[in-house]
Short mmCIF file of C-alpha atoms in Angstrom, two decimals:
data_model
loop_
_atom_site.label_atom_id
_atom_site.label_comp_id
_atom_site.label_asym_id
_atom_site.label_seq_id
_atom_site.Cartn_x
_atom_site.Cartn_y
_atom_site.Cartn_z
CA MET A 1 196.38 49.16 162.75
CA PHE A 2 193.09 48.13 164.29
CA VAL A 3 190.18 48.44 161.87
CA GLY A 4 186.59 47.79 162.82
CA TRP A 5 183.13 47.75 161.28
CA THR A 6 179.64 46.53 162.08
CA SER A 7 178.18 43.33 160.67
CA ARG A 8 174.53 42.86 161.49
CA SER A 9 174.37 43.40 165.25
CA PHE A 10 178.01 42.75 166.19
CA SER A 11 181.37 44.34 165.54
CA ILE A 12 184.21 42.94 163.45
CA LEU A 13 187.75 43.91 164.43
CA SER A 14 190.78 43.36 162.22
CA GLN A 15 194.46 43.99 162.97
CA ARG A 16 196.40 45.22 159.95
CA ARG A 17 199.82 46.40 158.86
CA ALA A 18 200.80 48.59 155.92
CA SER A 19 204.19 49.10 154.32
CA SER A 20 202.99 51.90 152.06
CA TYR A 21 199.91 53.95 151.21
CA SER A 22 197.85 50.98 150.08
CA LEU A 23 195.27 48.60 151.52
CA PRO A 24 196.66 47.39 154.90
CA SER A 25 197.22 43.63 155.08
CA PRO A 26 195.74 41.45 157.87
CA VAL A 27 198.19 40.16 160.47
CA GLN A 28 197.98 37.72 163.37
CA PRO A 29 195.84 39.47 166.04
CA SER A 30 197.54 40.50 169.27
CA PHE A 31 194.38 42.03 170.76
CA THR A 32 191.45 40.69 172.74
CA GLN A 33 188.07 42.05 171.73
CA ILE A 34 185.91 42.91 174.75
CA ALA A 35 182.53 44.41 175.49
CA ILE A 36 182.44 48.18 175.71
CA PRO A 37 183.00 49.05 179.40
CA ALA A 38 179.91 50.16 181.31
CA SER A 39 181.73 53.33 182.38
CA PHE A 40 181.76 54.55 178.78
CA THR A 41 178.55 55.81 177.18
CA VAL A 42 178.36 55.32 173.43
CA PRO A 43 176.70 58.34 171.77
CA ARG A 44 173.28 57.60 170.30
CA ASN A 45 174.36 58.67 166.82
CA ALA A 46 177.31 56.24 166.76
CA ARG A 47 177.09 53.65 163.98
CA ILE A 48 180.30 51.76 164.76
CA ALA A 49 181.65 51.02 168.24
CA TYR A 50 184.12 48.42 169.45
CA ALA A 51 186.54 47.86 172.33
CA PHE A 52 189.68 45.77 172.68
CA THR A 53 192.66 45.28 174.96
CA ILE A 54 196.32 44.78 174.08
CA PRO A 55 199.26 43.86 176.31
CA SER A 56 200.95 46.90 177.86
CA SER A 57 204.26 45.40 176.73
CA SER A 58 203.29 45.65 173.05
CA SER A 59 206.21 47.08 171.08
CA PHE A 60 204.04 49.22 168.85
CA LEU A 61 202.46 51.23 171.66
CA SER A 62 203.24 54.94 171.51
CA SER A 63 201.54 58.24 172.19
CA ASP A 64 201.09 59.11 168.51
CA PHE A 65 198.21 57.59 166.57
CA ILE A 66 196.51 57.95 163.21
CA TYR A 67 192.88 57.42 162.33
CA ALA A 68 190.80 56.98 159.19
CA SER A 69 187.19 56.20 158.31
CA SER A 70 184.76 55.80 155.47
CA ASP A 71 181.00 55.55 154.98
CA ALA A 72 181.56 52.77 152.42
CA SER A 73 181.25 49.27 153.88
CA PRO A 74 183.94 46.57 153.44
CA SER A 75 183.33 44.10 150.65
CA SER A 76 182.69 41.18 153.03
CA LEU A 77 181.19 42.33 156.32
CA GLU A 78 181.62 39.08 158.23
CA ASN A 79 185.23 38.50 157.19
CA PRO A 80 187.94 40.24 159.31
CA ASN A 81 190.30 39.92 156.33
CA SER A 82 187.90 41.72 154.00
CA SER A 83 189.12 44.39 151.63
CA PHE A 84 187.72 47.91 151.88
CA GLY A 85 187.92 51.19 149.98
CA ILE A 86 190.09 54.22 150.57
CA HIS A 87 189.31 56.42 153.55
CA GLN A 88 187.10 59.48 153.27
CA GLN A 89 188.47 61.10 156.42
CA LYS A 90 191.85 60.76 158.08
CA GLY A 91 194.03 62.43 160.66
CA SER A 92 196.22 61.89 163.69
CA PHE A 93 195.98 62.35 167.43
CA ASN A 94 198.04 62.06 170.59
CA LEU A 95 197.08 59.85 173.51
CA ASN A 96 199.26 59.90 176.62
CA LEU A 97 199.08 56.36 178.00
CA LYS A 98 200.87 57.32 181.22
CA GLY A 99 197.65 58.69 182.65
CA GLU A 100 198.43 62.40 182.31
CA ASN A 101 195.67 64.75 181.32
CA VAL A 102 196.70 65.17 177.68
CA ASN A 103 194.66 63.76 174.83
CA THR A 104 194.49 65.67 171.63
CA ALA A 105 193.02 64.88 168.25
CA GLN A 106 193.69 66.75 165.08
CA ALA A 107 192.91 66.46 161.42
CA ASP A 108 195.26 65.40 158.71
CA GLY A 109 198.68 65.87 160.13
CA ALA A 110 198.04 68.31 162.95
CA ALA A 111 200.03 67.49 166.04
CA PRO A 112 199.35 67.06 169.74
CA ALA A 113 198.22 69.71 172.14
CA ALA A 114 199.81 71.60 174.93
CA GLY A 115 203.45 71.50 173.85
CA ASP A 116 205.50 72.37 176.94
CA GLY A 117 202.41 73.77 178.67
CA GLY A 118 199.46 71.94 180.14
CA VAL A 119 196.18 72.08 182.02
CA SER A 120 195.97 71.14 185.68
CA ILE A 121 192.42 72.20 186.49
CA PRO A 122 190.50 69.25 187.94
CA ALA A 123 186.85 68.95 187.04
CA SER A 124 184.34 68.82 189.87
CA SER A 125 180.64 68.17 190.28
CA SER A 126 179.93 71.74 189.20
CA THR A 127 182.63 72.21 186.57
CA SER A 128 183.87 70.64 183.38
CA VAL A 129 187.06 71.29 181.43
CA ALA A 130 187.83 70.85 177.74
CA SER A 131 190.93 71.73 175.75
CA PHE A 132 192.10 71.83 172.16
CA CYS A 133 195.39 72.55 170.43
CA ARG A 134 195.95 72.82 166.69
CA ASP A 135 199.56 71.59 166.61
CA THR A 136 202.74 71.07 168.61
CA SER A 137 203.93 74.59 167.81
CA ASN A 138 200.88 75.94 169.69
CA SER A 139 199.77 78.11 166.78
CA LEU A 140 196.34 78.07 168.44
CA CYS A 141 195.31 76.38 171.66
CA LEU A 142 192.20 76.74 173.80
CA VAL A 143 191.03 75.72 177.26
CA SER A 144 187.36 75.96 178.15
CA ILE A 145 186.08 75.81 181.72
CA ARG A 146 182.40 75.59 182.51
CA ASP A 147 181.46 76.70 186.04
CA GLU A 148 177.87 75.86 186.85
CA LYS A 149 177.91 77.74 190.17
CA ALA A 150 179.14 80.96 188.56
CA ALA A 151 176.93 80.29 185.50
CA THR A 152 179.85 81.09 183.20
CA VAL A 153 182.08 79.47 180.62
CA THR A 154 185.67 80.73 180.60
CA PHE A 155 187.80 80.47 177.48
CA VAL A 156 191.58 80.70 177.49
CA VAL A 157 193.18 81.20 174.08
CA TYR A 158 196.94 81.16 173.59
CA SER A 159 199.17 81.06 170.55
CA SER A 160 202.74 81.21 169.30
CA SER A 161 201.56 83.47 166.49
CA THR A 162 202.74 87.08 166.61
CA GLY A 163 199.81 88.83 164.91
CA TRP A 164 196.31 87.86 166.00
CA VAL A 165 194.29 84.72 166.80
CA GLY A 166 190.61 84.16 167.29
CA ILE A 167 187.82 81.66 167.74
CA GLY A 168 184.19 81.74 166.65
CA THR A 169 181.02 79.76 167.11
CA GLY A 170 179.68 77.32 164.52
CA GLN A 171 181.31 75.95 161.40
CA SER A 172 181.73 79.01 159.19
CA MET A 173 182.36 82.74 159.45
CA THR A 174 178.83 83.59 158.36
CA GLY A 175 176.76 84.34 161.45
CA ALA A 176 179.52 83.35 163.87
CA THR A 177 180.15 85.13 167.17
CA MET A 178 183.90 85.68 167.19
CA PHE A 179 186.43 86.57 169.89
CA ILE A 180 189.71 87.82 168.43
CA GLY A 181 192.76 88.84 170.41
CA TRP A 182 196.22 90.33 169.90
CA SER A 183 199.03 91.85 171.91
CA ASN A 184 199.44 95.57 172.42
CA GLY A 185 202.73 96.00 174.18
CA GLY A 186 202.31 94.34 177.57
CA GLU A 187 198.54 94.15 177.28
CA THR A 188 196.11 91.99 175.34
CA VAL A 189 193.21 93.38 173.35
CA ILE A 190 190.07 91.27 172.93
CA SER A 191 187.56 92.17 170.24
CA GLN A 192 184.12 90.59 169.82
CA ARG A 193 183.13 90.50 166.18
CA SER A 194 180.51 89.17 163.79
CA SER A 195 180.37 88.61 160.06
CA SER A 196 177.66 88.09 157.48
CA GLY A 197 180.11 86.56 155.02
CA TYR A 198 183.73 85.95 154.21
CA SER A 199 185.04 89.44 154.85
CA LEU A 200 186.64 91.38 157.70
CA PRO A 201 184.45 90.72 160.77
CA SER A 202 182.88 93.87 162.21
CA PRO A 203 183.05 94.84 165.90
CA VAL A 204 179.71 94.41 167.67
CA ASP A 205 177.98 97.25 169.47
CA LYS A 206 177.19 95.24 172.59
CA THR A 207 179.66 92.64 173.84
CA ILE A 208 178.76 89.63 175.98
CA PHE A 209 182.21 88.72 177.34
CA THR A 210 184.19 89.76 180.41
CA SER A 211 187.97 89.81 180.22
CA VAL A 212 189.51 87.75 183.04
CA PRO A 213 193.05 86.70 184.03
CA VAL A 214 194.33 83.38 182.73
CA PRO A 215 193.39 80.80 185.42
CA ALA A 216 196.27 79.54 187.53
CA GLY A 217 195.71 75.96 186.39
CA VAL A 218 196.49 76.80 182.75
CA ASN A 219 200.25 76.60 182.20
CA LEU A 220 201.18 78.62 179.12
CA PRO A 221 204.04 77.22 177.01
CA ALA A 222 207.23 79.22 176.64
CA SER A 223 206.43 79.73 172.95
CA THR A 224 203.28 81.73 173.75
CA LYS A 225 203.18 85.17 172.11
CA ILE A 226 199.46 85.91 172.47
CA SER A 227 197.24 84.83 175.35
CA TYR A 228 193.90 86.03 176.59
CA ALA A 229 191.01 84.77 178.70
CA PHE A 230 187.38 85.79 178.86
CA SER A 231 184.13 84.56 180.38
CA VAL A 232 180.66 84.48 178.87
CA PRO A 233 177.35 83.61 180.56
CA ILE A 234 176.24 80.03 180.11
CA SER A 235 172.93 81.48 178.96
CA SER A 236 174.68 83.08 175.95
CA GLY A 237 174.79 79.66 174.28
CA ILE A 238 178.40 80.13 173.15
CA ALA A 239 179.10 76.64 174.50
CA SER A 240 176.39 73.98 174.68
CA THR A 241 175.51 72.38 178.01
CA THR A 242 173.83 69.38 176.39
CA SER A 243 176.29 68.27 173.69
CA SER A 244 179.61 69.11 172.08
CA SER A 245 180.10 72.59 170.63
CA ASN A 246 181.51 73.45 167.21
CA PHE A 247 183.99 76.29 166.77
CA ILE A 248 186.11 77.85 164.06
CA PHE A 249 189.57 79.30 164.55
CA ALA A 250 191.97 81.47 162.59
CA GLY A 251 195.18 83.38 163.07
CA SER A 252 197.97 85.34 161.46
CA ASN A 253 201.50 86.50 162.20
CA ARG A 254 200.65 89.96 160.85
CA ALA A 255 199.65 92.42 163.54
CA PRO A 256 196.44 94.50 163.30
CA SER A 257 196.82 98.00 161.84
CA THR A 258 196.00 99.71 165.17
CA PRO A 259 196.85 97.25 167.98
CA SER A 260 195.63 99.60 170.71
CA SER A 261 192.07 99.62 169.32
CA ALA A 262 189.59 96.77 169.66
CA SER A 263 187.99 98.05 166.45
CA SER A 264 191.23 97.80 164.47
CA SER A 265 191.27 96.25 161.02
CA PHE A 266 193.57 93.31 160.31
CA GLY A 267 194.62 91.19 157.38
CA LYS A 268 193.32 87.85 156.18
CA HIS A 269 194.13 84.78 158.24
CA GLU A 270 197.18 82.68 157.43
CA PHE A 271 195.69 79.53 158.96
CA LYS A 272 192.18 78.49 159.84
CA GLY A 273 190.12 75.43 160.75
CA GLN A 274 187.32 73.95 162.82
CA PHE A 275 187.21 72.01 166.07
CA SER A 276 184.75 70.81 168.67
CA ILE A 277 184.91 70.66 172.46
CA ASP A 278 182.50 69.25 175.02
CA VAL A 279 181.84 70.95 178.37
CA SER A 280 178.36 69.45 178.73
CA LYS A 281 179.38 66.72 181.18
CA LEU A 282 180.04 68.10 184.64
CA GLY A 283 182.85 66.42 186.52
CA GLN A 284 184.74 65.46 183.37
CA SER A 285 187.80 66.73 181.54
CA SER A 286 188.05 66.16 177.80
CA THR A 287 190.05 67.16 174.80
CA GLY A 288 188.49 68.46 171.61
CA GLY A 289 189.38 67.38 168.14
CA ALA A 290 189.85 69.27 164.92
CA ALA A 291 187.33 68.61 162.21
CA ALA A 292 188.48 65.72 160.05
CA THR A 293 189.36 66.64 156.49
CA SER A 294 188.03 64.74 153.54
CA ALA A 295 190.46 63.07 151.17
CA VAL A 296 188.40 64.63 148.36
CA ASP A 297 187.51 68.31 148.26
CA LEU A 298 183.78 67.91 147.73
CA LEU A 299 183.14 71.64 147.79
CA LEU A 300 185.59 72.12 144.94
CA ILE A 301 183.83 69.37 142.95
CA HIS A 302 180.50 71.05 143.76
CA GLY A 303 181.81 74.33 142.39
CA ILE A 304 183.19 72.77 139.22
CA PHE A 305 179.93 71.01 138.36
CA MET A 306 177.81 74.08 139.16
CA PHE A 307 180.09 76.13 136.92
CA LEU A 308 179.52 73.61 134.13
CA ALA A 309 175.77 73.54 134.84
CA TRP A 310 175.31 77.30 134.69
CA GLY A 311 178.40 78.87 133.15
CA VAL A 312 179.30 76.51 130.29
CA LEU A 313 176.38 74.37 129.10
CA PRO A 314 173.64 77.07 129.05
CA PRO A 315 175.69 79.53 126.94
CA ILE A 316 176.35 76.76 124.42
CA ALA A 317 172.69 75.75 124.36
CA ILE A 318 171.53 79.37 124.07
CA PHE A 319 174.00 80.06 121.24
CA VAL A 320 172.69 77.04 119.33
CA ALA A 321 169.06 78.10 119.80
CA ARG A 322 169.67 81.77 119.03
CA TYR A 323 171.96 81.62 116.02
CA LEU A 324 172.14 78.11 114.53
CA LYS A 325 168.52 77.14 113.78
CA ALA A 326 168.86 77.58 110.02
CA ARG A 327 172.27 75.94 109.85
CA LEU A 328 171.45 72.88 111.95
CA GLY A 329 167.82 72.30 111.05
CA HIS A 330 165.99 70.10 113.53
CA ALA A 331 169.31 69.17 115.11
CA TRP A 332 169.38 72.57 116.85
CA TYR A 333 166.43 71.53 119.02
CA LEU A 334 167.89 68.14 119.89
CA THR A 335 171.22 69.75 120.78
CA HIS A 336 169.61 72.50 122.85
CA MET A 337 167.32 70.09 124.68
CA GLY A 338 170.08 67.54 125.31
CA LEU A 339 172.42 70.11 126.82
CA MET A 340 169.79 71.79 128.99
CA LEU A 341 167.83 68.72 130.08
CA PHE A 342 170.43 65.99 130.43
CA GLY A 343 173.70 67.90 130.70
CA VAL A 344 172.59 70.60 133.14
CA SER A 345 170.50 68.26 135.30
CA ALA A 346 173.35 65.74 135.59
CA CYS A 347 175.75 68.49 136.69
CA ILE A 348 173.25 69.91 139.19
CA ILE A 349 172.56 66.50 140.74
CA THR A 350 176.28 65.75 141.04
CA ALA A 351 176.96 69.14 142.64
CA LEU A 352 174.09 68.80 145.11
CA VAL A 353 175.22 65.31 146.13
CA CYS A 354 178.64 66.76 146.92
CA VAL A 355 177.00 69.32 149.23
CA GLU A 356 174.91 66.63 150.91
CA VAL A 357 177.89 64.32 151.54
CA ASN A 358 179.97 67.24 152.84
CA LEU A 359 177.20 68.53 155.13
CA ALA A 360 178.00 68.37 158.82
CA PRO A 361 175.47 66.55 161.05
CA GLY A 362 172.67 68.85 162.15
CA LYS A 363 173.64 71.70 159.83
CA THR A 364 170.83 73.37 157.90
CA ARG A 365 170.85 72.68 154.18
CA PHE A 366 171.33 75.41 151.60
CA ILE A 367 169.46 78.33 153.21
CA THR A 368 172.11 79.71 155.58
CA THR A 369 173.85 82.00 153.04
CA PRO A 370 172.78 84.14 150.05
CA HIS A 371 174.71 81.69 147.85
CA GLY A 372 172.65 78.80 149.18
CA ILE A 373 169.34 80.63 148.92
CA ILE A 374 169.97 81.67 145.32
CA GLY A 375 171.09 78.14 144.52
CA VAL A 376 167.84 76.72 145.89
CA VAL A 377 165.80 79.15 143.79
CA LEU A 378 167.78 78.32 140.65
CA CYS A 379 167.86 74.53 141.02
CA PHE A 380 164.45 73.83 142.53
CA ALA A 381 162.28 76.62 141.07
CA ILE A 382 163.63 78.41 138.00
CA TYR A 383 165.29 75.42 136.33
CA PRO A 384 162.20 73.13 136.46
CA MET A 385 160.03 76.01 135.20
CA GLN A 386 162.44 76.65 132.34
CA VAL A 387 162.45 72.99 131.30
CA ALA A 388 158.64 72.94 131.39
CA LEU A 389 158.44 76.10 129.27
CA GLY A 390 160.81 74.53 126.77
CA PHE A 391 158.57 71.51 126.28
CA ILE A 392 155.45 73.72 126.12
CA SER A 393 157.04 75.89 123.44
CA ASN A 394 157.93 72.84 121.40
CA ALA A 395 154.46 71.28 121.80
CA LEU A 396 152.72 74.52 120.70
CA PHE A 397 155.04 75.23 117.79
CA SER A 398 153.38 75.98 114.47
CA ALA A 399 155.23 76.47 111.19
CA GLU A 400 152.42 78.82 110.10
CA ARG A 401 153.03 81.36 112.85
CA HIS A 402 153.76 84.91 111.71
CA SER A 403 155.56 86.00 114.90
CA VAL A 404 157.16 84.54 117.98
CA PRO A 405 154.45 83.79 120.60
CA TRP A 406 154.61 84.96 124.20
CA TRP A 407 155.41 81.50 125.61
CA ASP A 408 158.55 81.31 123.51
CA GLN A 409 159.59 84.76 124.70
CA ALA A 410 158.85 83.78 128.31
CA HIS A 411 161.19 80.82 127.81
CA TRP A 412 163.90 83.16 126.47
CA TRP A 413 163.70 85.69 129.27
CA LEU A 414 163.42 83.16 132.08
CA GLY A 415 166.53 81.45 130.71
CA ARG A 416 168.43 84.72 130.44
CA SER A 417 167.43 85.66 133.98
CA ALA A 418 168.52 82.26 135.28
CA VAL A 419 171.94 82.52 133.66
CA LEU A 420 172.44 86.08 134.94
CA LEU A 421 171.48 85.04 138.47
CA ALA A 422 173.72 81.98 138.21
CA VAL A 423 176.69 84.12 137.12
CA VAL A 424 176.32 86.18 140.31
CA ASN A 425 175.83 83.06 142.42
CA VAL A 426 178.99 81.40 141.13
CA HIS A 427 180.87 84.51 142.24
CA LEU A 428 179.26 84.24 145.70
CA GLY A 429 180.34 80.60 145.79
CA LEU A 430 183.92 81.58 144.99
CA MET A 431 183.81 84.05 147.88
CA LEU A 432 182.53 81.35 150.25
CA TYR A 433 185.27 79.01 149.09
CA GLU A 434 187.76 81.84 149.61
CA ALA A 435 189.09 81.47 146.09
CA SER A 436 192.14 83.50 145.19
CA ALA A 437 191.89 86.80 143.33
CA VAL A 438 193.44 85.05 140.31
CA ILE A 439 190.63 82.48 140.15
CA VAL A 440 187.96 85.17 140.58
CA GLY A 441 189.62 87.23 137.85
CA LEU A 442 189.80 84.27 135.49
CA TYR A 443 186.11 83.57 136.10
CA TRP A 444 185.03 87.09 135.21
CA GLY A 445 187.42 87.07 132.26
CA PHE A 446 185.66 83.95 131.00
CA ILE A 447 182.26 85.63 131.42
CA GLY A 448 183.54 88.63 129.48
CA VAL A 449 184.77 86.45 126.61
CA VAL A 450 181.43 84.64 126.42
CA VAL A 451 179.30 87.81 126.51
CA LEU A 452 181.42 90.14 124.36
CA GLY A 453 183.33 87.73 122.16
CA VAL A 454 181.02 84.79 121.56
CA PHE A 455 177.60 86.44 121.73
CA GLY A 456 178.45 90.06 120.96
CA PHE A 457 181.01 89.77 118.18
CA LEU A 458 180.37 86.32 116.70
CA GLY A 459 176.63 85.98 117.25
CA GLU A 460 175.28 89.51 116.91
CA TYR A 461 177.86 91.06 114.57
CA ARG A 462 179.14 88.27 112.34
CA MET A 463 176.03 86.07 112.30
CA LYS A 464 173.61 89.04 112.18
CA GLY A 465 171.69 88.29 115.36
CA ALA A 466 169.05 85.80 116.44
CA VAL A 467 167.25 83.52 114.00
CA HIS A 468 163.52 82.86 114.47
CA HIS A 469 161.35 80.17 112.89
CA VAL A 470 158.20 81.80 111.49
CA LYS A 471 156.03 81.32 108.40
CA GLY A 472 158.14 81.31 105.29
CA GLY A 473 161.26 79.87 106.96
CA PHE A 474 163.90 81.19 109.30
CA HIS A 475 164.13 84.95 109.73
CA ASN A 476 166.99 86.96 111.14
CA GLU A 477 166.46 89.87 113.55
CA VAL A 478 168.93 92.15 111.70
CA SER A 479 168.62 91.23 108.02
CA SER A 480 165.32 91.61 106.14
CA THR A 481 166.25 88.68 103.91
CA PRO A 482 165.05 85.31 105.21
CA THR A 483 168.00 83.45 106.68
CA THR A 484 167.28 80.32 104.65
CA GLU A 485 167.40 82.28 101.38
CA ARG A 486 170.54 84.11 102.46
CA LEU A 487 172.29 80.83 103.24
CA MET A 488 171.24 79.40 99.88
CA GLU A 489 172.43 82.54 98.09
CA ASN A 490 175.76 82.39 99.88
CA ASN A 491 176.19 78.74 98.98
CA GLU A 492 175.28 79.39 95.32
CA GLN A 493 177.69 82.32 95.12
CA LYS A 494 180.49 80.27 96.62
CA ALA A 495 179.79 77.42 94.18
CA ALA A 496 179.70 79.82 91.21
CA GLY A 497 182.93 81.43 92.30
CA ALA A 498 184.58 78.06 92.60
CA ARG A 499 183.45 77.06 89.09
CA LEU A 500 184.69 80.31 87.56
CA ALA A 501 188.00 80.11 89.32
CA HIS A 502 188.43 76.53 88.15
CA SER A 503 187.76 77.47 84.50
CA GLY A 504 190.20 80.37 84.65
CA SER A 505 187.45 83.01 84.26
CA TYR A 506 187.34 86.08 86.45
CA LEU A 507 184.46 88.22 87.64
CA PRO A 508 184.55 91.98 87.25
CA GLU A 509 185.89 93.84 90.29
CA GLY A 510 182.46 94.73 91.65
CA GLN A 511 181.02 91.21 91.29
CA ARG A 512 183.66 89.09 92.96
CA VAL A 513 182.56 86.91 95.90
#
């Protein structure tokens, strides 16, 4: 392995070897570190860049490579033998060192492109070529050809899948322009679609593509079951002419319900992913790479902490405030405040950090989906207002009050509204994450238990409803007897019953407790 990092203004390069999945150990270097060749332009957003040469006779040279990276710096920047933490991204790629035009990257175990096919379309001063392949089985491969003279970008998609395959712009289904294809006998059907969320994409009324034959320079592998080609105007913006372009892909071995119709419905994908290609540089051929996968599922962690922040801690805090004032005394307020102020805020911060770390460069934060918009409103508007109302209610509290003031009631209803909105938003998050029906069902089952079992049966029925602190003590919404007196009476009755039972005396049938 060759591992590099930046120390001050220069690069450190370390050769390593690993015998297992642990920190690689330094070995005697067999490389020569050199300046980055002038023919290679380092992107402006690059933070680490280094170049080195190794003898062509090196025994470890092959066409298969792995890669890994992390945003955490090594413990000793100036020491090539420094230790460093576990990777945050990893994957593998194929690099043909014989000079052939094959160079494919993929994330986390995906294999090289092209299989037994290949691309033999030379780039010229008015064209550029980029290709991508998901794996060696050619489950989804793509060739993109930009032609500046024709003002078009041609996409060739081919796959060993037997159902359908498609590509789309951007990094998620929401708002993507998608091109999905499948076989219909000896013909191929191409359908342009769009989606506002994670559901079956809908056919568009006005398409922007033109179906074209597969260019002669694209050699389809023998395993190909689906192949189609189409051109779009450069002005459509489907592929960027100034930088790399992000795409999503998906496919399935299950055929659409009506293969002859471009408007046919089809089942959920069996595989999916993201990749990027670059056709912005005329005269160059390049190979795209699949989006690297994180060793930690940050979106899952985000979901777990948001579920705790809105689905677990608030119901507990509300239950304490609504039903346990008389039983806990002043401790009810400390418990309620601690859960809502420290517990909820800690969970929200953790969840938002997970989103920030997972955010792709240049992608808009939060406001691209209904889930994100509602989350912003909850975390940055409603939650701070609710905390403020809680402190105001406490500061204005008077033991001599005869009824519950409006600011207390505003605090109640804002909290209830927040929890209700959060319950819906968690469901939207599960849909974005494409959670299974089992997980979604368990979530709503949990909500049902909390609402009907905990609050409905235990709180309202068994505990006789909410308890309010007004002049004369704690009063219950259902019972006319002050809650404090009722608790004292219950305790006295239980004590009397215990004394009588201990002495061997019995109460008449109608007076037993």
